CSV table of C-alpha atoms and ligand atoms in Angstrom, one decimal:
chain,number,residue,atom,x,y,z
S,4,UNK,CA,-51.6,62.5,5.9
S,5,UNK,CA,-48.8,63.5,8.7
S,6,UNK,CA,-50.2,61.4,11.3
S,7,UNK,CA,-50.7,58.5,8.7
S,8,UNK,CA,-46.5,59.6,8.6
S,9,UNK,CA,-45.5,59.6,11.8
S,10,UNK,CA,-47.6,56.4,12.9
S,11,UNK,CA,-45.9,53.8,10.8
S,12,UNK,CA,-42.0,54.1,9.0
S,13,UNK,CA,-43.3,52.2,6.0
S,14,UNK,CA,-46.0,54.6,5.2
S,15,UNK,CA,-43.4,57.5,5.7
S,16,UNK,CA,-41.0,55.6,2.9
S,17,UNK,CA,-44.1,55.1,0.6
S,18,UNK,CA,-45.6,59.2,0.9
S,19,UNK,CA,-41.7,60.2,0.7
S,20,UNK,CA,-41.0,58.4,-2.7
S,21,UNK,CA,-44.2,59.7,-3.9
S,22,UNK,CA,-43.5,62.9,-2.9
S,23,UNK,CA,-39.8,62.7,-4.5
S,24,UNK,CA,-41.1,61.1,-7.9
S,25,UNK,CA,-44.0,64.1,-7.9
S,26,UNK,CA,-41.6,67.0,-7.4
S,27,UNK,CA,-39.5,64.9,-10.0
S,28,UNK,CA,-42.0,64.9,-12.7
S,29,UNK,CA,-43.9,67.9,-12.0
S,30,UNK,CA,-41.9,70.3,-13.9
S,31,UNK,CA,-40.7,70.4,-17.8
S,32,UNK,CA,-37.4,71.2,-18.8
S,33,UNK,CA,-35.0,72.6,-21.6
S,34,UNK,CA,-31.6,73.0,-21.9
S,35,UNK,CA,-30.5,76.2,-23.1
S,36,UNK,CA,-27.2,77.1,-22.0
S,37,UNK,CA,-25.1,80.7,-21.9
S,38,UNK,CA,-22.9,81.2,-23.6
S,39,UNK,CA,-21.0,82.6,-20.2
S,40,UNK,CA,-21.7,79.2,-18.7
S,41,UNK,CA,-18.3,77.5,-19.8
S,42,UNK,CA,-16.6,80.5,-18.1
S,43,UNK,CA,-18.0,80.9,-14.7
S,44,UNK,CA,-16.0,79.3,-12.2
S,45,UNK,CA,-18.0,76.7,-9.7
S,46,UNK,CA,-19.0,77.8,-6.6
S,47,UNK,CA,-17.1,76.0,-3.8
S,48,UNK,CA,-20.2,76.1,-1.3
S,49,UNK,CA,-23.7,75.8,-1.8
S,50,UNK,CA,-25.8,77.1,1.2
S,51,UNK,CA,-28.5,79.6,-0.5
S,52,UNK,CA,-31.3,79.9,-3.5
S,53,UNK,CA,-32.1,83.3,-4.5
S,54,UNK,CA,-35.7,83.6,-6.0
S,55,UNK,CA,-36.4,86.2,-8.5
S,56,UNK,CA,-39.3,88.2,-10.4
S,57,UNK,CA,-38.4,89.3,-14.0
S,58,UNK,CA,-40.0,92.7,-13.8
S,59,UNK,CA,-41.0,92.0,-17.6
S,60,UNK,CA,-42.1,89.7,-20.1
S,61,UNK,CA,-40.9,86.3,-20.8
S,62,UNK,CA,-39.5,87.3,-23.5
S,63,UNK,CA,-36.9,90.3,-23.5
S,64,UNK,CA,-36.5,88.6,-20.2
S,65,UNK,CA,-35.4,84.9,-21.1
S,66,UNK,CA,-33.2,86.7,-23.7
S,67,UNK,CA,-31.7,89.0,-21.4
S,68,UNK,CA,-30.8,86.4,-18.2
S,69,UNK,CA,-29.6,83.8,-21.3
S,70,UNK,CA,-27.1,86.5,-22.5
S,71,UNK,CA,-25.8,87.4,-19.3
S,72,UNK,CA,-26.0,84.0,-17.4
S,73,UNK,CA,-27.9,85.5,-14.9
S,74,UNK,CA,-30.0,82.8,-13.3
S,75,UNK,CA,-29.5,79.1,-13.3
S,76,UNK,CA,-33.2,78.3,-14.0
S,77,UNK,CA,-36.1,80.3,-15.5
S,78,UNK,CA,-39.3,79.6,-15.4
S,79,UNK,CA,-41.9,81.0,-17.9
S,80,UNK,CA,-45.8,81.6,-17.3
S,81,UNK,CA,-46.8,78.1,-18.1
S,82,UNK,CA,-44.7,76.5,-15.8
S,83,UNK,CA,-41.7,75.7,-18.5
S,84,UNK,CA,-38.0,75.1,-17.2
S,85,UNK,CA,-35.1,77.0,-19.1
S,86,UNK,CA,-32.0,75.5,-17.6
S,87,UNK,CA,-29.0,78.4,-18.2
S,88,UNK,CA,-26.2,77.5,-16.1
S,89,UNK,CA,-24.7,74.5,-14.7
S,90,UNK,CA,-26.0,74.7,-11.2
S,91,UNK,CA,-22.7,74.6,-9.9
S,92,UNK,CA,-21.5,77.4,-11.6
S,93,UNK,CA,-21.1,80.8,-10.8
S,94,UNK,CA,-24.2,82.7,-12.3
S,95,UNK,CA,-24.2,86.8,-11.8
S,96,UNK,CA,-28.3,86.8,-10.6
S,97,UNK,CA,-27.6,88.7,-6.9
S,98,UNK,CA,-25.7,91.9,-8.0
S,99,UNK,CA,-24.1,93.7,-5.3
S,100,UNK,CA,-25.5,91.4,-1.9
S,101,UNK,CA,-25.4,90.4,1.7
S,102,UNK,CA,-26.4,88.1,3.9
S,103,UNK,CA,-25.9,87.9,7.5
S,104,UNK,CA,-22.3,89.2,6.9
S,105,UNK,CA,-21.3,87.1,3.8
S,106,UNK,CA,-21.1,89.4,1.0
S,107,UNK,CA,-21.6,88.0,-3.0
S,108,UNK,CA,-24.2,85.5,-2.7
S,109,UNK,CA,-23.9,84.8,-6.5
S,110,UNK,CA,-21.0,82.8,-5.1
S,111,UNK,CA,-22.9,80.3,-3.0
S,112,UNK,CA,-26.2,79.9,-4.1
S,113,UNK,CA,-28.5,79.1,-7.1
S,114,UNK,CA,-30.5,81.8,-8.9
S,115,UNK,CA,-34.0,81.0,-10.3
S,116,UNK,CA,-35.4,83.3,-12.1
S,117,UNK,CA,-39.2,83.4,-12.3
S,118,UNK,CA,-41.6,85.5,-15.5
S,119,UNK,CA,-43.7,87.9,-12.9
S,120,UNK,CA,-43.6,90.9,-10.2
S,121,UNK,CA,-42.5,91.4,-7.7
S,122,UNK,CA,-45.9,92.4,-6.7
S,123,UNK,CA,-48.2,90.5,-8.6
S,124,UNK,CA,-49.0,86.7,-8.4
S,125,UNK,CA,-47.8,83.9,-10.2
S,126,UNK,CA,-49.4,81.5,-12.7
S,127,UNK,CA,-50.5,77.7,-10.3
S,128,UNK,CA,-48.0,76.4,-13.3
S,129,UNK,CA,-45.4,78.1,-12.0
S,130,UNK,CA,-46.3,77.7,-8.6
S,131,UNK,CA,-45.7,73.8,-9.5
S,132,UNK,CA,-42.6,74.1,-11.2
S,133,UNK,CA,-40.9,76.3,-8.9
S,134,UNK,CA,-42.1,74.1,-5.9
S,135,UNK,CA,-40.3,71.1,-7.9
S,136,UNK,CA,-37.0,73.1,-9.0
S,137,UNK,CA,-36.6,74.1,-5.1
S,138,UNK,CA,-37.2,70.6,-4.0
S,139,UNK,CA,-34.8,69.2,-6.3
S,140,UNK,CA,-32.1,72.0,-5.1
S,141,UNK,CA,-33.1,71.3,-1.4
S,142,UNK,CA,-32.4,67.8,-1.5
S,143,UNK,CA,-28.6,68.5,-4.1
S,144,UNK,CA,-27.6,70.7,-1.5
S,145,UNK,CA,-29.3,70.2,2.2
S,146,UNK,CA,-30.6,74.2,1.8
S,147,UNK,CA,-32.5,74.5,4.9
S,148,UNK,CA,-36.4,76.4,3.9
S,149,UNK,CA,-35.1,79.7,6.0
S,150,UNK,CA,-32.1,80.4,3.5
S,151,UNK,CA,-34.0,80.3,0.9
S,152,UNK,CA,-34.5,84.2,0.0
S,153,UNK,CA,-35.8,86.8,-2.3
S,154,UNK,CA,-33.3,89.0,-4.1
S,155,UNK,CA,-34.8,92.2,-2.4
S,156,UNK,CA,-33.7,90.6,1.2
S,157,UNK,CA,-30.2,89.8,-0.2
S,158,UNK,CA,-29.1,92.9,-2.4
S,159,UNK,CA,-27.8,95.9,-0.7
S,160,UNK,CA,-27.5,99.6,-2.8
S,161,UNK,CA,-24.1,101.4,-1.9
S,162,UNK,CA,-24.6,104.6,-0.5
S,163,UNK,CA,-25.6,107.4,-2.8
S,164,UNK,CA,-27.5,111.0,-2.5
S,165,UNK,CA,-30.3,109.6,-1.0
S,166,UNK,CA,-29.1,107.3,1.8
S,167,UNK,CA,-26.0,108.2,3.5
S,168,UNK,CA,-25.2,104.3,4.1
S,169,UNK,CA,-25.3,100.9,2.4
S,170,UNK,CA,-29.2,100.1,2.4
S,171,UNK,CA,-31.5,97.4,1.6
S,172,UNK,CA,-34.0,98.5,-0.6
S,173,UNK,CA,-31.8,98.4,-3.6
S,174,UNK,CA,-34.0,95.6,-5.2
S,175,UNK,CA,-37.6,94.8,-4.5
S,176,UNK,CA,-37.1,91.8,-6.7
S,177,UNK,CA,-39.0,88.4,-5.7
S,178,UNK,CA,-40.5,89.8,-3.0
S,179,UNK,CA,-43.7,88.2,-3.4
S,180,UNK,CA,-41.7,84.9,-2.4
S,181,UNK,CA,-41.4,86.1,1.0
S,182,UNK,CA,-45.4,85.9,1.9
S,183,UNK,CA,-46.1,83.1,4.1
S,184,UNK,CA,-49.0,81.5,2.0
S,185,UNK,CA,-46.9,81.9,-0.9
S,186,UNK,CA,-43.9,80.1,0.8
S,187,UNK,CA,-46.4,77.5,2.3
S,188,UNK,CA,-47.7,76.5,-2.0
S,189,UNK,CA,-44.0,76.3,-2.5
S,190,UNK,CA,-43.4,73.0,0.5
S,191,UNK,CA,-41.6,76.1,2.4
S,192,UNK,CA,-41.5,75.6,6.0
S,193,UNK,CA,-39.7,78.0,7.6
S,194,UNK,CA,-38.6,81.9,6.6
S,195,UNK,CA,-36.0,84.4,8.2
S,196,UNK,CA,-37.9,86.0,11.0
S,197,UNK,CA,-35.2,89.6,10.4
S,198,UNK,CA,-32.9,91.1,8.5
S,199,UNK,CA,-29.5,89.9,10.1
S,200,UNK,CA,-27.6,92.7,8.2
S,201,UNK,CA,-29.8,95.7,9.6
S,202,UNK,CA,-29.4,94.3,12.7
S,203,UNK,CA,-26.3,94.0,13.0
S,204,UNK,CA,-25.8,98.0,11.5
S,205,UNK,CA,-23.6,97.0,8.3
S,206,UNK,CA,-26.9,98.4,6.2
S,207,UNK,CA,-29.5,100.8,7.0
S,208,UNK,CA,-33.1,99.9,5.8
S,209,UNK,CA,-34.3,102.6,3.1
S,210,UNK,CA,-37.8,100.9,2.4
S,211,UNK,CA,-39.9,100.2,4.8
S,212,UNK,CA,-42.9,98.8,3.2
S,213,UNK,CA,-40.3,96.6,1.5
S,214,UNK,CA,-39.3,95.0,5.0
S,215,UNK,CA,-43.1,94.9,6.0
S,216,UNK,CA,-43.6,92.5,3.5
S,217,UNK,CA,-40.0,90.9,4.2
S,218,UNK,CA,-40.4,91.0,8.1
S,219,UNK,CA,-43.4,92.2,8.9
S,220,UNK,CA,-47.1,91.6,9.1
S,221,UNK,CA,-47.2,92.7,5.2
S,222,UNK,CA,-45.8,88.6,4.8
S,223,UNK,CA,-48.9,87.2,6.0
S,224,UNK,CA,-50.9,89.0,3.0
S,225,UNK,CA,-52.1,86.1,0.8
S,226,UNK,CA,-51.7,87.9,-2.8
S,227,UNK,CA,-53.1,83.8,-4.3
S,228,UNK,CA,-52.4,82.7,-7.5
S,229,UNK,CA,-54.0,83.9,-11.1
S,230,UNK,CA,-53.9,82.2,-14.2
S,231,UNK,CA,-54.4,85.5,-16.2
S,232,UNK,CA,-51.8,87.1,-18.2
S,233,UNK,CA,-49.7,89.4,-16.5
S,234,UNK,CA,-50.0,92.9,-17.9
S,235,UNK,CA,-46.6,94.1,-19.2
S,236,UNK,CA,-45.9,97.3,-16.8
S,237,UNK,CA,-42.8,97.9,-14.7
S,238,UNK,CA,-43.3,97.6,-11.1
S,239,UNK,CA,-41.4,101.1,-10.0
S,240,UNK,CA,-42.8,103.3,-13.0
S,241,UNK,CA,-44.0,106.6,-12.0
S,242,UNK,CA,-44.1,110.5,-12.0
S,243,UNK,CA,-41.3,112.6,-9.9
S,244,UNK,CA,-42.6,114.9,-7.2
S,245,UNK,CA,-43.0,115.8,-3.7
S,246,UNK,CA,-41.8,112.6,-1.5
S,247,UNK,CA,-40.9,110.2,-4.8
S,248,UNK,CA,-37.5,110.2,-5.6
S,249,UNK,CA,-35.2,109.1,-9.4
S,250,UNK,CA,-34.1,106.6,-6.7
S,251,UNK,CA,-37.8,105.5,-5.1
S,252,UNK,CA,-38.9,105.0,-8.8
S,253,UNK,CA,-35.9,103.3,-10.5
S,254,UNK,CA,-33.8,102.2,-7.4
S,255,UNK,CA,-30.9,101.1,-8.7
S,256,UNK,CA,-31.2,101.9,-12.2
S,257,UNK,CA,-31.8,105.7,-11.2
S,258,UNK,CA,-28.4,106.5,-13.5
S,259,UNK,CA,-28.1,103.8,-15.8
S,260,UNK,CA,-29.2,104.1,-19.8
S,261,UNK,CA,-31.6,101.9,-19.6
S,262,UNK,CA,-33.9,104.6,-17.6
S,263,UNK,CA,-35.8,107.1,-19.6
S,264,UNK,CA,-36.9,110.4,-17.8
S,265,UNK,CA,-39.3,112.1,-19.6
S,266,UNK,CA,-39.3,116.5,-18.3
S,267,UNK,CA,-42.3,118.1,-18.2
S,268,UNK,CA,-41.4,120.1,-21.0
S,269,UNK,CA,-41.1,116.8,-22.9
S,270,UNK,CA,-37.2,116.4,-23.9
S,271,UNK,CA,-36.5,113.2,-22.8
S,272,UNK,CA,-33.0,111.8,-21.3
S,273,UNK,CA,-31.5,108.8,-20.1
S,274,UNK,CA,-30.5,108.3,-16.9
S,275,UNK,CA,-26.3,108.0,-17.8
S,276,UNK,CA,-26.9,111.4,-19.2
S,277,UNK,CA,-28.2,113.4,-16.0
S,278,UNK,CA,-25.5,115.5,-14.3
S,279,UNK,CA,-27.7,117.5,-12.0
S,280,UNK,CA,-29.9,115.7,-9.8
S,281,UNK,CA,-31.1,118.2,-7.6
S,282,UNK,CA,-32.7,120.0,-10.4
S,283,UNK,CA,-35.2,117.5,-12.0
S,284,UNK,CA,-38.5,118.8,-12.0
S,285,UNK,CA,-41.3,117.8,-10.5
S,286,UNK,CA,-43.8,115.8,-12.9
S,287,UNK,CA,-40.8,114.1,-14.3
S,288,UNK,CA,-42.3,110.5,-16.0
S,289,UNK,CA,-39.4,107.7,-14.7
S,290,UNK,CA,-39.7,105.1,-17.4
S,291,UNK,CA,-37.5,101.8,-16.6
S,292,UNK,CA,-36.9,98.9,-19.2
S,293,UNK,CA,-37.4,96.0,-18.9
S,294,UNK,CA,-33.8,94.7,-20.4
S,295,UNK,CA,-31.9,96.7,-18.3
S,296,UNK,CA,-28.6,94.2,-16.8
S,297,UNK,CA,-28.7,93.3,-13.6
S,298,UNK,CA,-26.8,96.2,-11.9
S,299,UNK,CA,-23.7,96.4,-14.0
S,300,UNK,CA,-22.3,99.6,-11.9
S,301,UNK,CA,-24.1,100.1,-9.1
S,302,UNK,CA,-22.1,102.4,-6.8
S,303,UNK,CA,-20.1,104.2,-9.8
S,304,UNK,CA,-21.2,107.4,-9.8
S,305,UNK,CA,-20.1,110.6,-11.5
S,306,UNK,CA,-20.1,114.4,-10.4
S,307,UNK,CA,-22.1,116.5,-12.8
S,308,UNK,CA,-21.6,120.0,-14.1
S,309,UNK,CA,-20.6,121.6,-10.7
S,310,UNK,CA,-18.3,120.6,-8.6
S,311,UNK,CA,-19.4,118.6,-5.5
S,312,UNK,CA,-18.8,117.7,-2.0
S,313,UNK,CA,-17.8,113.8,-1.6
S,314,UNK,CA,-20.3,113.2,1.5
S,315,UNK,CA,-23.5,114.0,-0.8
S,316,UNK,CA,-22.3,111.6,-3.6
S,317,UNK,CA,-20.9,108.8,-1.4
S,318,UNK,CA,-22.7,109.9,2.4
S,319,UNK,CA,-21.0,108.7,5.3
S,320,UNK,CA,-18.8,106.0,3.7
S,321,UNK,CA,-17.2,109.0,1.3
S,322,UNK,CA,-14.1,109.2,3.3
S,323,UNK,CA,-13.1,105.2,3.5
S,324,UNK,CA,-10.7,103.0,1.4
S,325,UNK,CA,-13.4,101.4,-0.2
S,326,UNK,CA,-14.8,104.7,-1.9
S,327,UNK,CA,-13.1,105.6,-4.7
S,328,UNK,CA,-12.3,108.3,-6.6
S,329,UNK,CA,-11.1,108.3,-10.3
S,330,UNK,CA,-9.9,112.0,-11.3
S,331,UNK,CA,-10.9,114.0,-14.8
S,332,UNK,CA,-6.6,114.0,-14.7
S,333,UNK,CA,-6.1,110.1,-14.4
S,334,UNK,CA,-5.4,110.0,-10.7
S,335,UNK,CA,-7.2,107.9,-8.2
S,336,UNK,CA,-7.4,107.9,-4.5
S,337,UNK,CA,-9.4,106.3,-1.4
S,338,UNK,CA,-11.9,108.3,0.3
S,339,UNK,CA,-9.0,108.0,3.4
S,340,UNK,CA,-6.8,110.3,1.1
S,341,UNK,CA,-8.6,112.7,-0.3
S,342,UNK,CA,-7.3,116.5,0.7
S,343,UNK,CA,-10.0,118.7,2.7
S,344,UNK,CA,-10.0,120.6,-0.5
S,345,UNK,CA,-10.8,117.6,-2.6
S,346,UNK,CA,-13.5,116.5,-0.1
S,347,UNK,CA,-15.6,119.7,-0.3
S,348,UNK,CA,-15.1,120.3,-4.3
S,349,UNK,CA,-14.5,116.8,-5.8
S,350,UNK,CA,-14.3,118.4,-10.3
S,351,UNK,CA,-16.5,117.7,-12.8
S,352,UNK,CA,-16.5,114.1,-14.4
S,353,UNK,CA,-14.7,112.8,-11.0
S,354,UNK,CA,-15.9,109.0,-11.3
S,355,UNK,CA,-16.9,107.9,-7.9
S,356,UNK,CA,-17.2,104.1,-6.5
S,357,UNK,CA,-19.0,103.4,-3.4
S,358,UNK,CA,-18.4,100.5,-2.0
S,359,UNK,CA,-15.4,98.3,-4.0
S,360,UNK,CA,-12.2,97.4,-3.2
S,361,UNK,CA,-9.2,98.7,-5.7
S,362,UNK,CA,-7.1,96.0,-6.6
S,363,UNK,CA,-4.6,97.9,-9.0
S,364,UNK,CA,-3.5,97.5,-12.5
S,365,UNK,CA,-3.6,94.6,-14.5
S,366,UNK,CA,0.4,93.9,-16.3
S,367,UNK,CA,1.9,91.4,-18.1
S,368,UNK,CA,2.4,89.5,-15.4
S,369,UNK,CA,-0.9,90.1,-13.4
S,370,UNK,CA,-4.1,88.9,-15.2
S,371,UNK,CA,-7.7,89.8,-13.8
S,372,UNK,CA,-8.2,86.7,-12.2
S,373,UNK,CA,-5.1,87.2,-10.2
S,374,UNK,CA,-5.9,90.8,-9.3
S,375,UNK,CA,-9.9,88.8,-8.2
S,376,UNK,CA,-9.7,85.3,-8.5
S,377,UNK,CA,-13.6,84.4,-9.3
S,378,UNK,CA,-14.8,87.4,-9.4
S,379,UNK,CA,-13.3,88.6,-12.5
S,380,UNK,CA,-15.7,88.4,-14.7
S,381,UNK,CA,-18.5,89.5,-12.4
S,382,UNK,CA,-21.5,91.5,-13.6
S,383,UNK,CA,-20.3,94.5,-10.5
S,384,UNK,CA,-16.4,94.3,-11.0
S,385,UNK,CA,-15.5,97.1,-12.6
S,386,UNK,CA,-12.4,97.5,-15.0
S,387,UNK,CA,-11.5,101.2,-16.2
S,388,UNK,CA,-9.4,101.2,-19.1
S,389,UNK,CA,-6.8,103.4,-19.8
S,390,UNK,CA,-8.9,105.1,-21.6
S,391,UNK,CA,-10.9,106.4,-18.8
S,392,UNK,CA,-14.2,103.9,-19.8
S,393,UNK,CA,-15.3,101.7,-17.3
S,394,UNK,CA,-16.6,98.5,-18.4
S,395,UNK,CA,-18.1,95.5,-16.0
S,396,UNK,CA,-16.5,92.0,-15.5
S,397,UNK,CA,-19.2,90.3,-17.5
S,398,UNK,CA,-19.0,92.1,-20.4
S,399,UNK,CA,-14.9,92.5,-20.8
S,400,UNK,CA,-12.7,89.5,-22.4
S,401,UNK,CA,-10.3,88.5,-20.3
S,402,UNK,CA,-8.0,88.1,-23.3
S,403,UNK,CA,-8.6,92.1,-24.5
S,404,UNK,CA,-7.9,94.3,-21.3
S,405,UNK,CA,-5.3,96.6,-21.9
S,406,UNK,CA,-1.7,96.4,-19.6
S,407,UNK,CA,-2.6,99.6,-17.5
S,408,UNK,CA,-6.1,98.7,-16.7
S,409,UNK,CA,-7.6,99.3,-13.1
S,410,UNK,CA,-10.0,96.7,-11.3
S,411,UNK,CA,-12.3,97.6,-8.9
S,412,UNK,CA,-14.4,94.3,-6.6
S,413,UNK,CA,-17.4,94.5,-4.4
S,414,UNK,CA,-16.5,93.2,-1.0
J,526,ZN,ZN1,-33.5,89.7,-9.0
């Protein structure tokens, strides 16, 4: 069929209006719109598409990204199209993310959002409808085939007490969409052939078999298609112990509600309520859900019952401007500030933020899209209250922050 191509125009023009009106058709679609969607701002640049795994059913799953406006298309088991957001708008699908130095890709690229794992195959119906979605977005906004990427290659974790640096790993979301012979059933072409970040040292790489499949010879694995239902378990569930971490099961999640940890002894507690986490015993059951938001404080952390030293909450980025401490008394300072007393004993219920930039109070005068522009409303900008609370940018209304409030961006 190539050759046929390439040895006569008019059979090029015929095979490409085929292949447009195919892509075209292929796919089914229905509207069903956020209700965020009116709110987001548009994205002034288009050059990425971010491909996703739900890590759970359609379901919970379809109700969850619809909520949030956190994809711009989903795509169930049999190949259906949810449309969620405008696909110029801002949707919140990439969380705290990178790419080869441009940090928030939520702000130039489309999500789509796909029922699966990130380890599992897909259905050849959704093979076919996300092959027509990405051909539609290819020819809207000229995406060449090597920037379009999985979640897991874009997010980046901030650091925290396992890695003393930002770190890719923080997501192994979509990564099934970086195998070659998947990429090839999707009209793919080309892929990135490395992590530009890593390389260029502004992250460290904290899972390796992650990049194998990324990077490595782990992408040429051909994991096919299956038309069998998917079996409801959570990629990442498992039992603490020697060499398997809170963070190696739940990644990001390791300290959010949404994460149930299950003691030996069998009292059970949710990840927001764990204050010591050097003392979790081995045998430990992780159980993740499902519904959990996409990474609403990633980086916000909080020192537990005894007082702590800022490089084992925040590692080697604890004494910058962009970690932050927020004191049991009200006070905050940068990492840069802290005293050498503070550094060694930060006091229980210190709120910490890895990674974000402070950008001060919000007054009469000074509204949160002043203090952030775009990013106000943000699934990982963070407001505290006066109260103390901290609350993320997609779930505050602009109209209700108190005068007094501090906002805190990613990058
Ligand atoms: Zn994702």
């Amino acid at each position: 069929m190539l050759s046929g191509v390439n040895r006569t125009g008019r059979w090029a023009i015929v095979l490409l209006v085929a292949g447009l009106a195919s892509d075209v058709l292929a796919y089914s679609t229905t509207v069903k719109l956020s209700p965020w969607n009116a709110s987001r701002p548009k994205r002034r640049m288009t050059t990425f598409i971010v491909l996703h795994t739900t890590e759970g059913p359609m379901k919970g799953s379809l109700e969850k990204v619809y909520r949030n406006g956190e994809a711009h298309y989903f795509i169930d088991q049999a190949g259906h199209v949810t449309v969620i957001m405008d696909r110029d708008r801002v949707a919140t699908h990439a969380g705290r993310s990178l790419w080869n130095g441009l940090y928030d890709l939520d702000q130039y690229s489309v999500g789509v959002e796909v029922v699966g794992y990130y380890n599992r195959p897909i259905t050849p119906a959704q093979v076919n409808a996300l092959r027509g979605v990405i051909a539609d977005l290819k020819r809207i906004y000229r995406v060449p085939d090597e920037r379009i990427l999985t979640h897991s290659m874009v997010a980046y974790g901030a650091p925290n007490r396992w890695h003393a640096r930002s770190h890719r790993g923080r997501k192994r979301c979509g990564m099934l969409f970086a195998r070659i012979p998947v990429r090839r059933q999707l009209g793919l072409k080309a892929e990135p052939a490395f992590d530009p970040d890593v390389r260029a040292g502004r992250v460290m790489n904290a899972d390796p078999q992650l990049a194998g499949v990324l990077y490595g010879s782990g992408r040429n694995q051909n994991i096919g298609v299956s038309s069998a239902p998917v079996v409801g378990v959570v990629a990442g569930e498992g039992v603490i112990g020697p060499g398997c971490s809170a963070w190696d099961l739940a990644r990001d999640a390791y300290n959010q509600a949404s994460t149930t940890y299950v003691f030996p002894s069998g009292e059970r507690k949710r990840g927001n309520e764990i204050r010591n986490w050097k003392s979790i015993p081995a045998g430990t059951r992780v159980i993740l859900s499902p519904d959990a938001p996409e990474n609403m404080t990633e980086g916000l952390y909080e020192v537990g019952e005894k007082p702590e030293a800022a490089t084992v909450i925040a590692g080697r980025e604890a004494l910058t401007p962009t970690t932050i401490y927020c004191f049991p008394d009200g006070t905050t300072k940068g990492g840069h500030q802290l005293t050498p007393a503070e550094q060694l004993h930060l006091p229980t219920g210190t709120r910490i933020l890895a990674g974000y930039v402070p950008g001060g109070a919000i007054t009469r005068d000074r509204s949160a899209f002043n203090v952030c522009g775009g990013r106000w409303n943000l699934s990982t900008t963070l407001y505290r209250f006066p109260d103390g609370q901290f609350h993320a940018g997609n779930r505050v209304n602009e109209k209700r922050i108190p005068i007094g409030t501090q906002v805190f961006y990613c990058r």
